[in-house]
PDB file of C-alpha atoms and ligand atoms in Angstrom:
ATOM      1  CA  UNK A   1     131.181-158.949 -89.074  1.00 76.00           C
ATOM      2  CA  UNK A   2     128.948-160.260 -87.320  1.00 86.00           C
ATOM      3  CA  UNK A   3     126.959-157.528 -84.268  1.00 95.00           C
ATOM      4  CA  UNK A   4     128.274-156.632 -81.582  1.00 96.00           C
ATOM      5  CA  UNK A   5     126.900-155.258 -79.108  1.00 97.00           C
ATOM      6  CA  UNK A   6     127.667-151.288 -77.942  1.00 98.00           C
ATOM      7  CA  UNK A   7     127.905-148.409 -75.148  1.00 98.00           C
ATOM      8  CA  UNK A   8     128.432-145.092 -77.724  1.00 98.00           C
ATOM      9  CA  UNK A   9     128.658-141.515 -75.034  1.00 98.00           C
ATOM     10  CA  UNK A  10     128.323-138.829 -77.083  1.00 98.00           C
ATOM     11  CA  UNK A  11     129.772-135.723 -74.798  1.00 98.00           C
ATOM     12  CA  UNK A  12     128.371-133.409 -77.686  1.00 98.00           C
ATOM     13  CA  UNK A  13     129.885-129.731 -76.160  1.00 98.00           C
ATOM     14  CA  UNK A  14     130.100-131.289 -73.099  1.00 98.00           C
ATOM     15  CA  UNK A  15     133.317-130.598 -69.957  1.00 98.00           C
ATOM     16  CA  UNK A  16     136.135-128.381 -70.284  1.00 98.00           C
ATOM     17  CA  UNK A  17     139.835-130.095 -71.666  1.00 98.00           C
ATOM     18  CA  UNK A  18     140.022-131.234 -67.843  1.00 98.00           C
ATOM     19  CA  UNK A  19     136.931-132.878 -67.307  1.00 98.00           C
ATOM     20  CA  UNK A  20     137.343-134.364 -69.602  1.00 98.00           C
ATOM     21  CA  UNK A  21     140.722-136.145 -69.480  1.00 98.00           C
ATOM     22  CA  UNK A  22     138.542-136.731 -65.896  1.00 98.00           C
ATOM     23  CA  UNK A  23     136.009-138.424 -67.120  1.00 98.00           C
ATOM     24  CA  UNK A  24     138.161-140.549 -69.603  1.00 98.00           C
ATOM     25  CA  UNK A  25     140.831-141.718 -67.314  1.00 97.00           C
ATOM     26  CA  UNK A  26     137.248-142.607 -64.687  1.00 97.00           C
ATOM     27  CA  UNK A  27     135.207-145.010 -67.038  1.00 97.00           C
ATOM     28  CA  UNK A  28     139.077-146.622 -67.825  1.00 94.00           C
ATOM     29  CA  UNK A  29     139.131-147.631 -64.342  1.00 92.00           C
ATOM     30  CA  UNK A  30     135.616-148.343 -63.281  1.00 92.00           C
ATOM     31  CA  UNK A  31     134.859-150.229 -66.663  1.00 88.00           C
ATOM     32  CA  UNK A  32     135.278-153.444 -66.728  1.00 86.00           C
ATOM     33  CA  UNK A  33     136.080-154.492 -70.205  1.00 85.00           C
ATOM     34  CA  UNK A  34     132.868-157.302 -72.106  1.00 90.00           C
ATOM     35  CA  UNK A  35     132.549-158.421 -75.566  1.00 93.00           C
ATOM     36  CA  UNK A  36     130.595-154.939 -75.952  1.00 96.00           C
ATOM     37  CA  UNK A  37     132.237-152.423 -77.262  1.00 97.00           C
ATOM     38  CA  UNK A  38     132.741-148.765 -75.403  1.00 97.00           C
ATOM     39  CA  UNK A  39     133.317-145.722 -77.889  1.00 98.00           C
ATOM     40  CA  UNK A  40     133.703-142.312 -76.398  1.00 98.00           C
ATOM     41  CA  UNK A  41     132.488-139.583 -79.026  1.00 98.00           C
ATOM     42  CA  UNK A  42     134.405-136.499 -77.459  1.00 98.00           C
ATOM     43  CA  UNK A  43     134.993-133.232 -78.705  1.00 98.00           C
ATOM     44  CA  UNK A  44     137.355-132.533 -80.658  1.00 98.00           C
ATOM     45  CA  UNK A  45     140.048-131.113 -78.065  1.00 98.00           C
ATOM     46  CA  UNK A  46     139.774-134.019 -75.810  1.00 98.00           C
ATOM     47  CA  UNK A  47     140.609-136.422 -78.286  1.00 98.00           C
ATOM     48  CA  UNK A  48     144.022-136.773 -78.782  1.00 98.00           C
ATOM     49  CA  UNK A  49     144.894-137.061 -74.961  1.00 98.00           C
ATOM     50  CA  UNK A  50     141.386-138.981 -74.569  1.00 98.00           C
ATOM     51  CA  UNK A  51     142.674-141.826 -77.895  1.00 98.00           C
ATOM     52  CA  UNK A  52     146.093-141.861 -75.392  1.00 98.00           C
ATOM     53  CA  UNK A  53     144.355-142.939 -71.918  1.00 97.00           C
ATOM     54  CA  UNK A  54     142.194-145.542 -73.530  1.00 96.00           C
ATOM     55  CA  UNK A  55     144.768-146.768 -76.237  1.00 95.00           C
ATOM     56  CA  UNK A  56     145.256-150.789 -75.527  1.00 94.00           C
ATOM     57  CA  UNK A  57     141.745-151.636 -74.334  1.00 94.00           C
ATOM     58  CA  UNK A  58     140.023-153.789 -75.973  1.00 93.00           C
ATOM     59  CA  UNK A  59     136.591-152.593 -76.142  1.00 95.00           C
ATOM     60  CA  UNK A  60     137.259-148.648 -75.918  1.00 96.00           C
ATOM     61  CA  UNK A  61     137.493-146.894 -79.005  1.00 98.00           C
ATOM     62  CA  UNK A  62     137.524-143.391 -79.822  1.00 98.00           C
ATOM     63  CA  UNK A  63     135.356-141.697 -81.814  1.00 98.00           C
ATOM     64  CA  UNK A  64     133.598-137.266 -83.643  1.00 98.00           C
ATOM     65  CA  UNK A  65     131.020-135.824 -83.512  1.00 98.00           C
ATOM     66  CA  UNK A  66     131.775-134.989 -86.914  1.00 98.00           C
ATOM     67  CA  UNK A  67     133.382-133.561 -89.774  1.00 98.00           C
ATOM     68  CA  UNK A  68     133.628-132.714 -92.858  1.00 98.00           C
ATOM     69  CA  UNK A  69     133.599-134.287 -96.632  1.00 98.00           C
ATOM     70  CA  UNK A  70     136.314-132.952 -97.918  1.00 98.00           C
ATOM     71  CA  UNK A  71     140.594-133.757 -98.015  1.00 98.00           C
ATOM     72  CA  UNK A  72     142.313-130.019 -96.792  1.00 98.00           C
ATOM     73  CA  UNK A  73     141.406-126.569 -97.505  1.00 98.00           C
ATOM     74  CA  UNK A  74     139.889-123.586 -97.478  1.00 98.00           C
ATOM     75  CA  UNK A  75     136.881-124.426 -94.601  1.00 98.00           C
ATOM     76  CA  UNK A  76     137.213-121.890 -91.305  1.00 98.00           C
ATOM     77  CA  UNK A  77     136.392-123.758 -88.796  1.00 97.00           C
ATOM     78  CA  UNK A  78     135.859-127.271 -89.567  1.00 98.00           C
ATOM     79  CA  UNK A  79     137.945-130.404 -89.795  1.00 98.00           C
ATOM     80  CA  UNK A  80     138.894-132.857 -91.680  1.00 98.00           C
ATOM     81  CA  UNK A  81     139.320-137.060 -91.964  1.00 98.00           C
ATOM     82  CA  UNK A  82     143.278-137.060 -91.803  1.00 98.00           C
ATOM     83  CA  UNK A  83     143.393-134.693 -88.984  1.00 98.00           C
ATOM     84  CA  UNK A  84     141.129-137.012 -87.279  1.00 98.00           C
ATOM     85  CA  UNK A  85     142.856-139.990 -88.258  1.00 98.00           C
ATOM     86  CA  UNK A  86     145.975-139.064 -87.159  1.00 97.00           C
ATOM     87  CA  UNK A  87     144.453-138.418 -83.409  1.00 97.00           C
ATOM     88  CA  UNK A  88     143.529-142.122 -83.290  1.00 97.00           C
ATOM     89  CA  UNK A  89     139.264-141.709 -84.517  1.00 98.00           C
ATOM     90  CA  UNK A  90     137.378-144.694 -85.259  1.00 98.00           C
ATOM     91  CA  UNK A  91     134.693-143.563 -86.148  1.00 98.00           C
ATOM     92  CA  UNK A  92     132.400-140.711 -86.638  1.00 99.00           C
ATOM     93  CA  UNK A  93     128.998-140.002 -85.540  1.00 98.00           C
ATOM     94  CA  UNK A  94     127.051-138.189 -88.610  1.00 98.00           C
ATOM     95  CA  UNK A  95     124.225-136.762 -89.406  1.00 98.00           C
ATOM     96  CA  UNK A  96     122.517-135.990 -85.442  1.00 98.00           C
ATOM     97  CA  UNK A  97     119.555-134.627 -85.289  1.00 98.00           C
ATOM     98  CA  UNK A  98     121.371-131.507 -83.915  1.00 97.00           C
ATOM     99  CA  UNK A  99     123.009-131.124 -86.531  1.00 98.00           C
ATOM    100  CA  UNK A 100     120.546-131.262 -88.857  1.00 98.00           C
ATOM    101  CA  UNK A 101     117.968-129.730 -87.328  1.00 97.00           C
ATOM    102  CA  UNK A 102     121.087-125.900 -86.351  1.00 97.00           C
ATOM    103  CA  UNK A 103     123.436-126.214 -89.076  1.00 97.00           C
ATOM    104  CA  UNK A 104     121.420-127.717 -91.799  1.00 98.00           C
ATOM    105  CA  UNK A 105     122.433-130.610 -92.990  1.00 98.00           C
ATOM    106  CA  UNK A 106     120.445-132.926 -95.638  1.00 98.00           C
ATOM    107  CA  UNK A 107     120.396-136.600 -96.462  1.00 98.00           C
ATOM    108  CA  UNK A 108     122.719-135.031 -99.434  1.00 98.00           C
ATOM    109  CA  UNK A 109     125.393-133.991 -97.244  1.00 98.00           C
ATOM    110  CA  UNK A 110     125.292-136.554 -95.269  1.00 98.00           C
ATOM    111  CA  UNK A 111     125.450-139.313 -97.982  1.00 98.00           C
ATOM    112  CA  UNK A 112     128.424-137.576 -99.240  1.00 98.00           C
ATOM    113  CA  UNK A 113     130.395-137.270 -95.169  1.00 98.00           C
ATOM    114  CA  UNK A 114     128.892-141.485 -95.151  1.00 98.00           C
ATOM    115  CA  UNK A 115     131.514-141.835 -98.071  1.00 98.00           C
ATOM    116  CA  UNK A 116     134.233-139.815 -96.960  1.00 98.00           C
ATOM    117  CA  UNK A 117     133.928-141.344 -93.441  1.00 98.00           C
ATOM    118  CA  UNK A 118     134.779-145.117 -95.519  1.00 98.00           C
ATOM    119  CA  UNK A 119     137.256-144.064 -97.191  1.00 98.00           C
ATOM    120  CA  UNK A 120     139.409-143.380 -94.726  1.00 98.00           C
ATOM    121  CA  UNK A 121     138.809-146.215 -93.582  1.00 98.00           C
ATOM    122  CA  UNK A 122     136.366-145.180 -90.532  1.00 98.00           C
ATOM    123  CA  UNK A 123     133.413-146.201 -89.505  1.00 98.00           C
ATOM    124  CA  UNK A 124     130.279-143.643 -90.098  1.00 98.00           C
ATOM    125  CA  UNK A 125     127.606-143.714 -87.021  1.00 98.00           C
ATOM    126  CA  UNK A 126     124.710-142.329 -89.193  1.00 98.00           C
ATOM    127  CA  UNK A 127     122.422-140.819 -87.190  1.00 98.00           C
ATOM    128  CA  UNK A 128     117.775-140.966 -88.314  1.00 98.00           C
ATOM    129  CA  UNK A 129     115.248-140.334 -86.113  1.00 98.00           C
ATOM    130  CA  UNK A 130     111.857-138.267 -86.150  1.00 98.00           C
ATOM    131  CA  UNK A 131     110.046-135.376 -84.597  1.00 96.00           C
ATOM    132  CA  UNK A 132     107.388-135.618 -82.652  1.00 95.00           C
ATOM    133  CA  UNK A 133     104.541-134.031 -84.960  1.00 95.00           C
ATOM    134  CA  UNK A 134     105.472-136.916 -87.613  1.00 96.00           C
ATOM    135  CA  UNK A 135     105.071-140.006 -84.494  1.00 96.00           C
ATOM    136  CA  UNK A 136     102.214-138.129 -84.226  1.00 94.00           C
ATOM    137  CA  UNK A 137     101.254-138.267 -88.083  1.00 96.00           C
ATOM    138  CA  UNK A 138     102.099-142.285 -88.326  1.00 96.00           C
ATOM    139  CA  UNK A 139     104.552-141.153 -90.537  1.00 98.00           C
ATOM    140  CA  UNK A 140     107.925-142.097 -88.979  1.00 98.00           C
ATOM    141  CA  UNK A 141     108.423-145.376 -90.109  1.00 98.00           C
ATOM    142  CA  UNK A 142     108.279-143.799 -93.857  1.00 98.00           C
ATOM    143  CA  UNK A 143     110.003-140.634 -92.411  1.00 98.00           C
ATOM    144  CA  UNK A 144     113.438-143.158 -91.099  1.00 98.00           C
ATOM    145  CA  UNK A 145     113.241-144.772 -94.766  1.00 98.00           C
ATOM    146  CA  UNK A 146     114.258-141.420 -96.456  1.00 98.00           C
ATOM    147  CA  UNK A 147     116.918-140.805 -94.180  1.00 98.00           C
ATOM    148  CA  UNK A 148     118.894-143.814 -94.748  1.00 98.00           C
ATOM    149  CA  UNK A 149     117.959-144.352 -98.237  1.00 98.00           C
ATOM    150  CA  UNK A 150     118.776-140.654 -99.356  1.00 98.00           C
ATOM    151  CA  UNK A 151     122.204-141.149 -97.133  1.00 98.00           C
ATOM    152  CA  UNK A 152     123.014-144.057 -96.706  1.00 98.00           C
ATOM    153  CA  UNK A 153     121.305-147.218 -99.774  1.00 98.00           C
ATOM    154  CA  UNK A 154     123.920-145.413-102.350  1.00 98.00           C
ATOM    155  CA  UNK A 155     126.317-148.053-101.086  1.00 98.00           C
ATOM    156  CA  UNK A 156     127.724-151.204-101.957  1.00 98.00           C
ATOM    157  CA  UNK A 157     126.839-154.267 -99.917  1.00 98.00           C
ATOM    158  CA  UNK A 158     130.543-154.488 -98.231  1.00 98.00           C
ATOM    159  CA  UNK A 159     130.236-151.131 -97.781  1.00 98.00           C
ATOM    160  CA  UNK A 160     127.377-150.982 -95.521  1.00 98.00           C
ATOM    161  CA  UNK A 161     128.475-153.530 -93.668  1.00 98.00           C
ATOM    162  CA  UNK A 162     130.584-151.004 -92.154  1.00 98.00           C
ATOM    163  CA  UNK A 163     127.925-149.062 -91.112  1.00 98.00           C
ATOM    164  CA  UNK A 164     127.019-148.257 -87.142  1.00 98.00           C
ATOM    165  CA  UNK A 165     122.773-147.177 -87.391  1.00 98.00           C
ATOM    166  CA  UNK A 166     121.712-145.097 -84.483  1.00 98.00           C
ATOM    167  CA  UNK A 167     117.912-144.536 -84.239  1.00 98.00           C
ATOM    168  CA  UNK A 168     116.980-141.245 -81.959  1.00 98.00           C
ATOM    169  CA  UNK A 169     113.390-140.183 -81.412  1.00 97.00           C
ATOM    170  CA  UNK A 170     114.214-135.992 -81.604  1.00 96.00           C
ATOM    171  CA  UNK A 171     111.117-136.454 -79.124  1.00 95.00           C
ATOM    172  CA  UNK A 172     113.000-138.627 -76.273  1.00 93.00           C
ATOM    173  CA  UNK A 173     116.872-136.453 -77.233  1.00 92.00           C
ATOM    174  CA  UNK A 174     117.536-134.156 -73.853  1.00 88.00           C
ATOM    175  CA  UNK A 175     113.757-134.662 -72.301  1.00 88.00           C
ATOM    176  CA  UNK A 176     114.453-137.612 -69.779  1.00 83.00           C
ATOM    177  CA  UNK A 177     111.486-139.550 -72.319  1.00 86.00           C
ATOM    178  CA  UNK A 178     112.906-142.163 -73.553  1.00 89.00           C
ATOM    179  CA  UNK A 179     110.697-145.158 -76.529  1.00 91.00           C
ATOM    180  CA  UNK A 180     109.486-147.492 -74.925  1.00 95.00           C
ATOM    181  CA  UNK A 181     111.214-150.814 -75.915  1.00 96.00           C
ATOM    182  CA  UNK A 182     108.019-151.757 -77.763  1.00 97.00           C
ATOM    183  CA  UNK A 183     108.497-148.180 -79.924  1.00 97.00           C
ATOM    184  CA  UNK A 184     112.290-148.749 -80.458  1.00 98.00           C
ATOM    185  CA  UNK A 185     112.132-152.572 -80.754  1.00 98.00           C
ATOM    186  CA  UNK A 186     109.844-151.774 -83.733  1.00 98.00           C
ATOM    187  CA  UNK A 187     111.306-148.978 -85.540  1.00 98.00           C
ATOM    188  CA  UNK A 188     114.640-151.364 -85.263  1.00 98.00           C
ATOM    189  CA  UNK A 189     112.778-154.110 -86.793  1.00 98.00           C
ATOM    190  CA  UNK A 190     111.756-152.128 -89.163  1.00 98.00           C
ATOM    191  CA  UNK A 191     115.163-150.527 -90.278  1.00 98.00           C
ATOM    192  CA  UNK A 192     116.940-154.248 -89.762  1.00 98.00           C
ATOM    193  CA  UNK A 193     113.901-155.433 -92.666  1.00 98.00           C
ATOM    194  CA  UNK A 194     114.442-152.192 -94.770  1.00 98.00           C
ATOM    195  CA  UNK A 195     118.057-153.039 -95.348  1.00 98.00           C
ATOM    196  CA  UNK A 196     117.610-156.666 -95.646  1.00 98.00           C
ATOM    197  CA  UNK A 197     115.371-155.867 -98.330  1.00 98.00           C
ATOM    198  CA  UNK A 198     118.064-153.812 -99.894  1.00 98.00           C
ATOM    199  CA  UNK A 199     120.663-156.041 -99.253  1.00 98.00           C
ATOM    200  CA  UNK A 200     120.222-159.844 -97.997  1.00 98.00           C
ATOM    201  CA  UNK A 201     119.142-160.981 -94.813  1.00 98.00           C
ATOM    202  CA  UNK A 202     122.879-161.499 -93.620  1.00 98.00           C
ATOM    203  CA  UNK A 203     123.477-157.833 -94.190  1.00 98.00           C
ATOM    204  CA  UNK A 204     120.790-156.673 -91.877  1.00 98.00           C
ATOM    205  CA  UNK A 205     121.604-159.426 -88.723  1.00 98.00           C
ATOM    206  CA  UNK A 206     125.289-158.235 -89.158  1.00 98.00           C
ATOM    207  CA  UNK A 207     124.351-153.832 -89.067  1.00 98.00           C
ATOM    208  CA  UNK A 208     124.247-152.858 -85.618  1.00 98.00           C
ATOM    209  CA  UNK A 209     121.406-150.662 -84.383  1.00 98.00           C
ATOM    210  CA  UNK A 210     121.716-149.232 -81.464  1.00 98.00           C
ATOM    211  CA  UNK A 211     118.370-146.834 -80.114  1.00 98.00           C
ATOM    212  CA  UNK A 212     119.148-142.869 -79.033  1.00 97.00           C
ATOM    213  CA  UNK A 213     117.405-140.887 -76.677  1.00 96.00           C
ATOM    214  CA  UNK A 214     117.524-140.664 -72.767  1.00 95.00           C
ATOM    215  CA  UNK A 215     118.927-144.039 -71.847  1.00 97.00           C
ATOM    216  CA  UNK A 216     120.223-144.036 -68.285  1.00 97.00           C
ATOM    217  CA  UNK A 217     120.778-147.194 -66.569  1.00 97.00           C
ATOM    218  CA  UNK A 218     117.639-147.863 -65.638  1.00 96.00           C
ATOM    219  CA  UNK A 219     115.706-148.787 -68.792  1.00 97.00           C
ATOM    220  CA  UNK A 220     119.327-149.668 -70.335  1.00 97.00           C
ATOM    221  CA  UNK A 221     118.814-153.614 -69.377  1.00 97.00           C
ATOM    222  CA  UNK A 222     115.236-153.409 -70.841  1.00 97.00           C
ATOM    223  CA  UNK A 223     115.922-151.535 -74.837  1.00 97.00           C
ATOM    224  CA  UNK A 224     118.870-153.132 -74.678  1.00 97.00           C
ATOM    225  CA  UNK A 225     117.452-156.748 -74.200  1.00 97.00           C
ATOM    226  CA  UNK A 226     115.125-156.069 -77.304  1.00 97.00           C
ATOM    227  CA  UNK A 227     116.259-158.546 -80.607  1.00 97.00           C
ATOM    228  CA  UNK A 228     117.158-155.870 -82.962  1.00 98.00           C
ATOM    229  CA  UNK A 229     118.668-153.120 -79.971  1.00 98.00           C
ATOM    230  CA  UNK A 230     122.148-152.836 -80.294  1.00 98.00           C
ATOM    231  CA  UNK A 231     122.668-150.947 -77.601  1.00 98.00           C
ATOM    232  CA  UNK A 232     122.477-147.253 -77.339  1.00 98.00           C
ATOM    233  CA  UNK A 233     124.133-143.762 -78.585  1.00 98.00           C
ATOM    234  CA  UNK A 234     123.993-141.560 -75.244  1.00 98.00           C
ATOM    235  CA  UNK A 235     124.226-138.390 -74.370  1.00 98.00           C
ATOM    236  CA  UNK A 236     123.638-136.547 -70.826  1.00 97.00           C
ATOM    237  CA  UNK A 237     123.611-140.226 -69.139  1.00 98.00           C
ATOM    238  CA  UNK A 238     127.506-140.411 -71.075  1.00 98.00           C
ATOM    239  CA  UNK A 239     128.994-137.365 -68.933  1.00 98.00           C
ATOM    240  CA  UNK A 240     129.233-139.212 -65.935  1.00 98.00           C
ATOM    241  CA  UNK A 241     131.525-142.342 -65.184  1.00 98.00           C
ATOM    242  CA  UNK A 242     129.132-144.626 -62.662  1.00 97.00           C
ATOM    243  CA  UNK A 243     126.257-144.420 -64.974  1.00 98.00           C
ATOM    244  CA  UNK A 244     128.210-144.287 -68.211  1.00 98.00           C
ATOM    245  CA  UNK A 245     129.652-148.215 -66.930  1.00 97.00           C
ATOM    246  CA  UNK A 246     126.518-148.737 -65.505  1.00 97.00           C
ATOM    247  CA  UNK A 247     125.089-148.396 -68.735  1.00 97.00           C
ATOM    248  CA  UNK A 248     127.582-150.310 -70.292  1.00 97.00           C
ATOM    249  CA  UNK A 249     127.115-152.862 -68.191  1.00 96.00           C
ATOM    250  CA  UNK A 250     123.312-153.608 -69.105  1.00 96.00           C
ATOM    251  CA  UNK A 251     124.115-156.237 -71.767  1.00 95.00           C
ATOM    252  CA  UNK A 252     122.970-160.041 -71.225  1.00 79.00           C
ATOM    253  CA  UNK A 253     121.221-158.201 -67.945  1.00 85.00           C
ATOM    254  CA  UNK A 254     117.724-158.936 -69.549  1.00 74.00           C
ATOM    255  CA  UNK A 255     115.673-162.033 -70.295  1.00 57.00           C
ATOM    256  CA  UNK A 256     113.473-161.130 -73.040  1.00 47.00           C
TER     257      UNK A 256
HETATM  258  P1  LIG B 301     120.004-137.461 -74.588  1.00 85.35           P
HETATM  259  O1  LIG B 301     120.673-139.285 -73.943  1.00 85.35           O
HETATM  260  O2  LIG B 301     120.719-137.123 -73.488  1.00 85.35           O
HETATM  261  O3  LIG B 301     119.020-138.286 -74.812  1.00 85.35           O
HETATM  262  O4  LIG B 301     120.783-137.498 -75.850  1.00 85.35           O
HETATM  263  C1  LIG B 301     121.341-139.048 -76.772  1.00 85.35           C
HETATM  264  C2  LIG B 301     121.812-138.276 -77.574  1.00 85.35           C
HETATM  265  O5  LIG B 301     121.364-137.168 -78.031  1.00 85.35           O
HETATM  266  C3  LIG B 301     123.051-138.790 -78.360  1.00 85.35           C
HETATM  267  O6  LIG B 301     123.482-138.697 -79.427  1.00 85.35           O
END
């Protein structure tokens, strides 16, 4: 499948039940459908009702922020893919840096989660990205390459074709410091070349690679205008309907 433009909103651990439904209803009203996808990654408690709110809207999709790789069982506090599917989830964010850091998710565990998501017919949104010290040491490309190799490169070309990648430099997450369009483009290009090297140019060309880290209405046009940036994974600015819709509307507005 050719790559798509995507604005994905990661609500993280924000919004109580009512607040989340208000946000989803506002997004439904304010977003003008286009060819781009708008994906809402809500907390678990919102999924079912937000799924009802966005039902039948061809540009909207529902995502979870995490899952457990096992089918079911004694894993207190965890959530299975069967549960997520049963409420209409189509996408699952995996390997967000906050889960890697606070919940010690390894590349190996993420490979298991990627497999489980694909086996269930859902789409992983696989996050990668380096800390500031790694960027400053100049080893960010090989660091991100290892994350991708160790969690994704066991996949067949066909399965890899189902993955969405989100490059999120940790130093840009929630800090207000955005990677420059040039920095984002350079890493996205590297990632696409890694994929072409492992699989082929068609697989690389067809992979949607999103940028995450302080994406705002004011920088989305320039970021999304980069040739290898296919959209954004948005945290803070996805919590306000006007801002997230402005980001969603940024596709196709840049001349670059
Ligand atoms: P911010 O947009 O708040 O920087 O968060 C980015 C992010 O982590 C999305 O997953």
